Amino acid sequence: MTEEKKKNKKKLIITIAVIAIAAFVIHYFGLADYISRDNLNLLQDWVQGFGVMAPLIYIGLWIAACIFFLPGLPVAILGGLVFAPLPAIIYASLGSTLGATAAFLIGRYAARDLVEGWKEKNEHVKKIDDGVRKNGWRMLLLTRSVPVFPFNLQNYVYGLTDISLPLYFFVSWVTMIPGTTAYILMASALARGESPMQILMYIAIAGVLIVLVSLIPKFLDKSDVVDDVEVETNENNAK
């Protein structure tokens, strides 16, 4: 066994150990029961119970959701329930971007062989690597804007590509803000008992943000990026 393979094996063992420990902690403290759509009220009470540390706990939930393939929608809605709209958007934006970046780094360094295996078994995921080679950051922009590729999985897969960490961080941050903001505004308006007009205004803003994100592919210069994703969409719909 070569020295490089020994290092990769050691990294993989460490990563598996960390995941196993985290899974044990989540199970032991019952956190898995909190991170679900049916238990947002419990999670809300749990986060608020940390007082001034609540923002850090909330950011940590986002990071955990990205790393452990947990749904991000309940976490985004939770932000609108626990915090005022602007702080919630800031915390969610920071947490989701840090979580996506953590998964990116794990895929690139700590668990590269494992993620390579995922890629080899999934033809759809291979298109991300091919897309980055041909179109660079535009592929990241498109996959963040069009819900064709699973969000949590693509975080890891992008670690295998040639895209730089600063560029990945920046594009991910920018493209995730609109969707996160939309869900937080709607949850915040409903949770705080705003007037019907205020709620409608928040929903309208959220709708505009979502529409703007959906229009991003139309502004991309290279049509082959869009063509790749359209092929993905057609293949998924045919299944």
PDB file of C-alpha atoms in Angstrom:
ATOM      1  CA  MET A   1       0.000   0.000   0.000  1.00  0.00           C
ATOM      2  CA  THR A   2       1.414   3.370  -1.048  1.00  0.00           C
ATOM      3  CA  GLU A   3       1.900   6.243   1.371  1.00  0.00           C
ATOM      4  CA  GLU A   4      -0.849   8.224  -0.372  1.00  0.00           C
ATOM      5  CA  LYS A   5      -3.337   5.371  -0.007  1.00  0.00           C
ATOM      6  CA  LYS A   6      -2.430   5.024   3.670  1.00  0.00           C
ATOM      7  CA  LYS A   7      -3.138   8.729   4.204  1.00  0.00           C
ATOM      8  CA  ASN A   8      -6.462   8.489   2.376  1.00  0.00           C
ATOM      9  CA  LYS A   9      -7.430   5.432   4.410  1.00  0.00           C
ATOM     10  CA  LYS A  10      -6.540   7.227   7.640  1.00  0.00           C
ATOM     11  CA  LYS A  11      -8.620  10.259   6.623  1.00  0.00           C
ATOM     12  CA  LEU A  12     -11.553   8.012   5.775  1.00  0.00           C
ATOM     13  CA  ILE A  13     -11.347   6.221   9.133  1.00  0.00           C
ATOM     14  CA  ILE A  14     -11.221   9.558  10.983  1.00  0.00           C
ATOM     15  CA  THR A  15     -14.206  10.872   9.030  1.00  0.00           C
ATOM     16  CA  ILE A  16     -16.266   7.740   9.701  1.00  0.00           C
ATOM     17  CA  ALA A  17     -15.350   7.951  13.394  1.00  0.00           C
ATOM     18  CA  VAL A  18     -16.437  11.610  13.573  1.00  0.00           C
ATOM     19  CA  ILE A  19     -19.728  10.824  11.829  1.00  0.00           C
ATOM     20  CA  ALA A  20     -20.328   7.861  14.154  1.00  0.00           C
ATOM     21  CA  ILE A  21     -19.665   9.981  17.251  1.00  0.00           C
ATOM     22  CA  ALA A  22     -21.925  12.756  15.961  1.00  0.00           C
ATOM     23  CA  ALA A  23     -24.674  10.244  15.200  1.00  0.00           C
ATOM     24  CA  PHE A  24     -24.364   8.860  18.744  1.00  0.00           C
ATOM     25  CA  VAL A  25     -24.580  12.364  20.251  1.00  0.00           C
ATOM     26  CA  ILE A  26     -27.637  13.203  18.124  1.00  0.00           C
ATOM     27  CA  HIS A  27     -29.319   9.953  19.185  1.00  0.00           C
ATOM     28  CA  TYR A  28     -28.289  10.168  22.854  1.00  0.00           C
ATOM     29  CA  PHE A  29     -29.591  13.707  23.339  1.00  0.00           C
ATOM     30  CA  GLY A  30     -32.663  13.133  21.200  1.00  0.00           C
ATOM     31  CA  LEU A  31     -31.714  15.809  18.674  1.00  0.00           C
ATOM     32  CA  ALA A  32     -33.017  13.723  15.777  1.00  0.00           C
ATOM     33  CA  ASP A  33     -36.513  14.164  17.195  1.00  0.00           C
ATOM     34  CA  TYR A  34     -36.118  17.915  17.053  1.00  0.00           C
ATOM     35  CA  ILE A  35     -34.841  18.201  13.478  1.00  0.00           C
ATOM     36  CA  SER A  36     -38.082  17.321  11.711  1.00  0.00           C
ATOM     37  CA  ARG A  37     -41.023  19.186  10.286  1.00  0.00           C
ATOM     38  CA  ASP A  38     -43.331  17.861  13.015  1.00  0.00           C
ATOM     39  CA  ASN A  39     -41.279  19.138  15.924  1.00  0.00           C
ATOM     40  CA  LEU A  40     -40.418  22.729  15.055  1.00  0.00           C
ATOM     41  CA  ASN A  41     -42.082  23.962  18.247  1.00  0.00           C
ATOM     42  CA  LEU A  42     -39.882  21.689  20.359  1.00  0.00           C
ATOM     43  CA  LEU A  43     -36.804  22.825  18.473  1.00  0.00           C
ATOM     44  CA  GLN A  44     -37.872  26.449  18.876  1.00  0.00           C
ATOM     45  CA  ASP A  45     -38.071  26.052  22.663  1.00  0.00           C
ATOM     46  CA  TRP A  46     -34.755  24.203  22.694  1.00  0.00           C
ATOM     47  CA  VAL A  47     -32.918  26.938  20.771  1.00  0.00           C
ATOM     48  CA  GLN A  48     -34.472  29.783  22.770  1.00  0.00           C
ATOM     49  CA  GLY A  49     -33.407  28.034  25.962  1.00  0.00           C
ATOM     50  CA  PHE A  50     -29.781  28.872  25.175  1.00  0.00           C
ATOM     51  CA  GLY A  51     -30.407  32.607  25.535  1.00  0.00           C
ATOM     52  CA  VAL A  52     -27.581  34.709  24.102  1.00  0.00           C
ATOM     53  CA  MET A  53     -25.986  31.539  22.717  1.00  0.00           C
ATOM     54  CA  ALA A  54     -29.073  30.798  20.614  1.00  0.00           C
ATOM     55  CA  PRO A  55     -27.620  32.283  17.386  1.00  0.00           C
ATOM     56  CA  LEU A  56     -24.557  30.028  17.630  1.00  0.00           C
ATOM     57  CA  ILE A  57     -26.765  27.001  18.270  1.00  0.00           C
ATOM     58  CA  TYR A  58     -28.903  27.906  15.266  1.00  0.00           C
ATOM     59  CA  ILE A  59     -25.845  28.315  13.034  1.00  0.00           C
ATOM     60  CA  GLY A  60     -24.616  24.964  14.329  1.00  0.00           C
ATOM     61  CA  LEU A  61     -27.916  23.347  13.342  1.00  0.00           C
ATOM     62  CA  TRP A  62     -27.437  24.617   9.797  1.00  0.00           C
ATOM     63  CA  ILE A  63     -23.925  23.192   9.648  1.00  0.00           C
ATOM     64  CA  ALA A  64     -25.128  19.835  10.992  1.00  0.00           C
ATOM     65  CA  ALA A  65     -27.989  19.765   8.479  1.00  0.00           C
ATOM     66  CA  CYS A  66     -25.572  20.258   5.582  1.00  0.00           C
ATOM     67  CA  ILE A  67     -23.059  17.684   6.789  1.00  0.00           C
ATOM     68  CA  PHE A  68     -25.507  14.969   7.814  1.00  0.00           C
ATOM     69  CA  PHE A  69     -27.975  15.287   4.908  1.00  0.00           C
ATOM     70  CA  LEU A  70     -30.769  16.683   7.086  1.00  0.00           C
ATOM     71  CA  PRO A  71     -33.539  18.796   5.485  1.00  0.00           C
ATOM     72  CA  GLY A  72     -32.753  22.502   5.520  1.00  0.00           C
ATOM     73  CA  LEU A  73     -36.311  23.769   5.136  1.00  0.00           C
ATOM     74  CA  PRO A  74     -37.325  23.152   8.788  1.00  0.00           C
ATOM     75  CA  VAL A  75     -34.131  24.869   9.953  1.00  0.00           C
ATOM     76  CA  ALA A  76     -34.847  27.891   7.750  1.00  0.00           C
ATOM     77  CA  ILE A  77     -38.424  28.119   9.035  1.00  0.00           C
ATOM     78  CA  LEU A  78     -37.133  27.760  12.592  1.00  0.00           C
ATOM     79  CA  GLY A  79     -35.061  30.906  12.111  1.00  0.00           C
ATOM     80  CA  GLY A  80     -38.185  32.879  11.290  1.00  0.00           C
ATOM     81  CA  LEU A  81     -39.891  31.531  14.406  1.00  0.00           C
ATOM     82  CA  VAL A  82     -37.068  32.154  16.877  1.00  0.00           C
ATOM     83  CA  PHE A  83     -35.424  35.378  15.686  1.00  0.00           C
ATOM     84  CA  ALA A  84     -36.443  38.697  14.161  1.00  0.00           C
ATOM     85  CA  PRO A  85     -36.384  38.601  10.336  1.00  0.00           C
ATOM     86  CA  LEU A  86     -33.063  40.374   9.694  1.00  0.00           C
ATOM     87  CA  PRO A  87     -31.000  38.506  12.330  1.00  0.00           C
ATOM     88  CA  ALA A  88     -32.600  35.233  11.217  1.00  0.00           C
ATOM     89  CA  ILE A  89     -31.570  35.858   7.607  1.00  0.00           C
ATOM     90  CA  ILE A  90     -28.008  36.703   8.681  1.00  0.00           C
ATOM     91  CA  TYR A  91     -27.690  33.630  10.913  1.00  0.00           C
ATOM     92  CA  ALA A  92     -29.244  31.317   8.317  1.00  0.00           C
ATOM     93  CA  SER A  93     -27.089  32.696   5.527  1.00  0.00           C
ATOM     94  CA  LEU A  94     -23.944  32.250   7.604  1.00  0.00           C
ATOM     95  CA  GLY A  95     -24.912  28.795   8.854  1.00  0.00           C
ATOM     96  CA  SER A  96     -25.969  27.375   5.488  1.00  0.00           C
ATOM     97  CA  THR A  97     -22.857  28.709   3.766  1.00  0.00           C
ATOM     98  CA  LEU A  98     -20.533  27.415   6.485  1.00  0.00           C
ATOM     99  CA  GLY A  99     -22.316  24.048   6.388  1.00  0.00           C
ATOM    100  CA  ALA A 100     -22.024  23.800   2.611  1.00  0.00           C
ATOM    101  CA  THR A 101     -18.355  24.766   2.865  1.00  0.00           C
ATOM    102  CA  ALA A 102     -17.702  22.187   5.589  1.00  0.00           C
ATOM    103  CA  ALA A 103     -19.199  19.447   3.397  1.00  0.00           C
ATOM    104  CA  PHE A 104     -17.137  20.744   0.462  1.00  0.00           C
ATOM    105  CA  LEU A 105     -13.918  20.461   2.498  1.00  0.00           C
ATOM    106  CA  ILE A 106     -14.835  16.994   3.770  1.00  0.00           C
ATOM    107  CA  GLY A 107     -15.445  15.878   0.201  1.00  0.00           C
ATOM    108  CA  ARG A 108     -12.159  17.372  -0.977  1.00  0.00           C
ATOM    109  CA  TYR A 109      -9.834  16.252   1.806  1.00  0.00           C
ATOM    110  CA  ALA A 110     -11.202  14.012   4.569  1.00  0.00           C
ATOM    111  CA  ALA A 111     -13.509  11.643   2.674  1.00  0.00           C
ATOM    112  CA  ARG A 112     -12.473  12.034  -0.944  1.00  0.00           C
ATOM    113  CA  ASP A 113     -12.474   8.296  -1.678  1.00  0.00           C
ATOM    114  CA  LEU A 114     -15.923   7.892  -0.170  1.00  0.00           C
ATOM    115  CA  VAL A 115     -17.386  10.750  -2.206  1.00  0.00           C
ATOM    116  CA  GLU A 116     -15.643   9.439  -5.331  1.00  0.00           C
ATOM    117  CA  GLY A 117     -17.565   6.219  -4.769  1.00  0.00           C
ATOM    118  CA  TRP A 118     -20.845   8.125  -4.587  1.00  0.00           C
ATOM    119  CA  LYS A 119     -20.008   9.874  -7.825  1.00  0.00           C
ATOM    120  CA  GLU A 120     -19.130   6.678  -9.655  1.00  0.00           C
ATOM    121  CA  LYS A 121     -22.440   5.094  -8.656  1.00  0.00           C
ATOM    122  CA  ASN A 122     -24.546   8.072  -9.742  1.00  0.00           C
ATOM    123  CA  GLU A 123     -24.526   9.136 -13.383  1.00  0.00           C
ATOM    124  CA  HIS A 124     -26.386  12.344 -12.541  1.00  0.00           C
ATOM    125  CA  VAL A 125     -23.761  13.414 -10.017  1.00  0.00           C
ATOM    126  CA  LYS A 126     -20.989  12.904 -12.597  1.00  0.00           C
ATOM    127  CA  LYS A 127     -22.490  15.744 -14.596  1.00  0.00           C
ATOM    128  CA  ILE A 128     -21.488  18.184 -11.860  1.00  0.00           C
ATOM    129  CA  ASP A 129     -17.810  17.353 -12.332  1.00  0.00           C
ATOM    130  CA  ASP A 130     -18.153  17.467 -16.123  1.00  0.00           C
ATOM    131  CA  GLY A 131     -20.089  20.728 -15.916  1.00  0.00           C
ATOM    132  CA  VAL A 132     -17.430  22.436 -13.790  1.00  0.00           C
ATOM    133  CA  ARG A 133     -14.704  21.343 -16.212  1.00  0.00           C
ATOM    134  CA  LYS A 134     -16.596  22.832 -19.162  1.00  0.00           C
ATOM    135  CA  ASN A 135     -18.290  25.836 -17.584  1.00  0.00           C
ATOM    136  CA  GLY A 136     -16.528  26.613 -14.306  1.00  0.00           C
ATOM    137  CA  TRP A 137     -18.444  28.572 -11.681  1.00  0.00           C
ATOM    138  CA  ARG A 138     -21.520  28.795 -13.949  1.00  0.00           C
ATOM    139  CA  MET A 139     -22.266  25.145 -13.207  1.00  0.00           C
ATOM    140  CA  LEU A 140     -22.294  25.891  -9.474  1.00  0.00           C
ATOM    141  CA  LEU A 141     -24.511  28.911 -10.057  1.00  0.00           C
ATOM    142  CA  LEU A 142     -26.972  26.830 -12.042  1.00  0.00           C
ATOM    143  CA  THR A 143     -27.142  23.822  -9.727  1.00  0.00           C
ATOM    144  CA  ARG A 144     -27.705  26.139  -6.775  1.00  0.00           C
ATOM    145  CA  SER A 145     -30.542  27.848  -8.652  1.00  0.00           C
ATOM    146  CA  VAL A 146     -32.336  24.840 -10.158  1.00  0.00           C
ATOM    147  CA  PRO A 147     -33.473  22.055  -7.759  1.00  0.00           C
ATOM    148  CA  VAL A 148     -32.304  19.154  -9.932  1.00  0.00           C
ATOM    149  CA  PHE A 149     -29.295  17.954  -7.950  1.00  0.00           C
ATOM    150  CA  PRO A 150     -29.732  17.157  -4.213  1.00  0.00           C
ATOM    151  CA  PHE A 151     -28.358  20.136  -2.280  1.00  0.00           C
ATOM    152  CA  ASN A 152     -26.521  18.246   0.457  1.00  0.00           C
ATOM    153  CA  LEU A 153     -24.987  15.748  -1.955  1.00  0.00           C
ATOM    154  CA  GLN A 154     -23.696  18.392  -4.345  1.00  0.00           C
ATOM    155  CA  ASN A 155     -21.872  20.100  -1.472  1.00  0.00           C
ATOM    156  CA  TYR A 156     -19.664  17.023  -1.136  1.00  0.00           C
ATOM    157  CA  VAL A 157     -19.332  16.411  -4.873  1.00  0.00           C
ATOM    158  CA  TYR A 158     -18.111  19.946  -5.561  1.00  0.00           C
ATOM    159  CA  GLY A 159     -15.170  19.126  -3.317  1.00  0.00           C
ATOM    160  CA  LEU A 160     -13.970  16.739  -6.039  1.00  0.00           C
ATOM    161  CA  THR A 161     -14.028  19.406  -8.735  1.00  0.00           C
ATOM    162  CA  ASP A 162     -11.430  22.018  -9.637  1.00  0.00           C
ATOM    163  CA  ILE A 163     -13.498  24.921  -8.317  1.00  0.00           C
ATOM    164  CA  SER A 164     -11.625  26.993  -5.724  1.00  0.00           C
ATOM    165  CA  LEU A 165     -12.785  27.252  -2.119  1.00  0.00           C
ATOM    166  CA  PRO A 166     -13.239  31.075  -2.126  1.00  0.00           C
ATOM    167  CA  LEU A 167     -15.285  30.945  -5.339  1.00  0.00           C
ATOM    168  CA  TYR A 168     -17.383  28.059  -4.022  1.00  0.00           C
ATOM    169  CA  PHE A 169     -18.026  29.915  -0.771  1.00  0.00           C
ATOM    170  CA  PHE A 170     -19.020  33.164  -2.495  1.00  0.00           C
ATOM    171  CA  VAL A 171     -21.290  31.680  -5.180  1.00  0.00           C
ATOM    172  CA  SER A 172     -22.980  29.374  -2.660  1.00  0.00           C
ATOM    173  CA  TRP A 173     -23.564  32.265  -0.276  1.00  0.00           C
ATOM    174  CA  VAL A 174     -25.071  34.530  -2.944  1.00  0.00           C
ATOM    175  CA  THR A 175     -27.329  31.888  -4.488  1.00  0.00           C
ATOM    176  CA  MET A 176     -28.656  30.558  -1.167  1.00  0.00           C
ATOM    177  CA  ILE A 177     -29.682  33.945   0.228  1.00  0.00           C
ATOM    178  CA  PRO A 178     -32.930  34.392  -1.789  1.00  0.00           C
ATOM    179  CA  GLY A 179     -34.495  31.033  -0.936  1.00  0.00           C
ATOM    180  CA  THR A 180     -33.484  31.224   2.719  1.00  0.00           C
ATOM    181  CA  THR A 181     -34.814  34.776   2.975  1.00  0.00           C
ATOM    182  CA  ALA A 182     -38.118  33.770   1.407  1.00  0.00           C
ATOM    183  CA  TYR A 183     -38.841  30.998   3.903  1.00  0.00           C
ATOM    184  CA  ILE A 184     -37.714  33.056   6.892  1.00  0.00           C
ATOM    185  CA  LEU A 185     -39.878  36.046   5.953  1.00  0.00           C
ATOM    186  CA  MET A 186     -42.981  33.900   5.573  1.00  0.00           C
ATOM    187  CA  ALA A 187     -42.363  32.015   8.821  1.00  0.00           C
ATOM    188  CA  SER A 188     -41.595  35.233  10.692  1.00  0.00           C
ATOM    189  CA  ALA A 189     -44.750  36.983   9.503  1.00  0.00           C
ATOM    190  CA  LEU A 190     -46.986  34.087  10.487  1.00  0.00           C
ATOM    191  CA  ALA A 191     -45.241  33.444  13.821  1.00  0.00           C
ATOM    192  CA  ARG A 192     -45.441  37.066  14.976  1.00  0.00           C
ATOM    193  CA  GLY A 193     -49.090  37.531  14.121  1.00  0.00           C
ATOM    194  CA  GLU A 194     -48.460  40.357  11.686  1.00  0.00           C
ATOM    195  CA  SER A 195     -51.375  42.090  10.005  1.00  0.00           C
ATOM    196  CA  PRO A 196     -52.765  40.418   6.856  1.00  0.00           C
ATOM    197  CA  MET A 197     -51.256  43.213   4.750  1.00  0.00           C
ATOM    198  CA  GLN A 198     -47.817  42.692   6.324  1.00  0.00           C
ATOM    199  CA  ILE A 199     -48.030  38.941   5.766  1.00  0.00           C
ATOM    200  CA  LEU A 200     -49.009  39.472   2.130  1.00  0.00           C
ATOM    201  CA  MET A 201     -46.085  41.858   1.705  1.00  0.00           C
ATOM    202  CA  TYR A 202     -43.621  39.306   3.096  1.00  0.00           C
ATOM    203  CA  ILE A 203     -45.078  36.557   0.921  1.00  0.00           C
ATOM    204  CA  ALA A 204     -44.830  38.845  -2.121  1.00  0.00           C
ATOM    205  CA  ILE A 205     -41.171  39.611  -1.361  1.00  0.00           C
ATOM    206  CA  ALA A 206     -40.487  35.912  -0.869  1.00  0.00           C
ATOM    207  CA  GLY A 207     -42.201  35.092  -4.154  1.00  0.00           C
ATOM    208  CA  VAL A 208     -40.180  37.697  -6.044  1.00  0.00           C
ATOM    209  CA  LEU A 209     -36.926  36.324  -4.603  1.00  0.00           C
ATOM    210  CA  ILE A 210     -37.790  32.771  -5.627  1.00  0.00           C
ATOM    211  CA  VAL A 211     -38.754  33.894  -9.139  1.00  0.00           C
ATOM    212  CA  LEU A 212     -35.506  35.843  -9.498  1.00  0.00           C
ATOM    213  CA  VAL A 213     -33.495  32.761  -8.570  1.00  0.00           C
ATOM    214  CA  SER A 214     -35.429  30.642 -11.067  1.00  0.00           C
ATOM    215  CA  LEU A 215     -34.516  33.133 -13.813  1.00  0.00           C
ATOM    216  CA  ILE A 216     -30.771  32.818 -13.261  1.00  0.00           C
ATOM    217  CA  PRO A 217     -30.320  30.089 -15.920  1.00  0.00           C
ATOM    218  CA  LYS A 218     -31.729  32.446 -18.562  1.00  0.00           C
ATOM    219  CA  PHE A 219     -28.916  34.904 -17.916  1.00  0.00           C
ATOM    220  CA  LEU A 220     -26.103  32.399 -18.268  1.00  0.00           C
ATOM    221  CA  ASP A 221     -23.971  32.945 -21.334  1.00  0.00           C
ATOM    222  CA  LYS A 222     -23.178  29.318 -22.090  1.00  0.00           C
ATOM    223  CA  SER A 223     -26.256  27.457 -23.198  1.00  0.00           C
ATOM    224  CA  ASP A 224     -24.579  24.051 -22.820  1.00  0.00           C
ATOM    225  CA  VAL A 225     -24.751  24.462 -19.044  1.00  0.00           C
ATOM    226  CA  VAL A 226     -28.505  24.835 -19.249  1.00  0.00           C
ATOM    227  CA  ASP A 227     -28.689  21.984 -21.747  1.00  0.00           C
ATOM    228  CA  ASP A 228     -26.909  19.657 -19.318  1.00  0.00           C
ATOM    229  CA  VAL A 229     -29.410  20.410 -16.573  1.00  0.00           C
ATOM    230  CA  GLU A 230     -32.354  20.141 -18.958  1.00  0.00           C
ATOM    231  CA  VAL A 231     -31.155  16.654 -19.855  1.00  0.00           C
ATOM    232  CA  GLU A 232     -30.993  15.872 -16.131  1.00  0.00           C
ATOM    233  CA  THR A 233     -34.530  17.141 -15.615  1.00  0.00           C
ATOM    234  CA  ASN A 234     -35.894  15.128 -18.523  1.00  0.00           C
ATOM    235  CA  GLU A 235     -34.149  11.979 -17.294  1.00  0.00           C
ATOM    236  CA  ASN A 236     -35.513  12.446 -13.772  1.00  0.00           C
ATOM    237  CA  ASN A 237     -39.053  13.068 -15.046  1.00  0.00           C
ATOM    238  CA  ALA A 238     -38.903   9.931 -17.168  1.00  0.00           C
ATOM    239  CA  LYS A 239     -38.186   7.779 -14.121  1.00  0.00           C
TER     240      LYS A 239
END
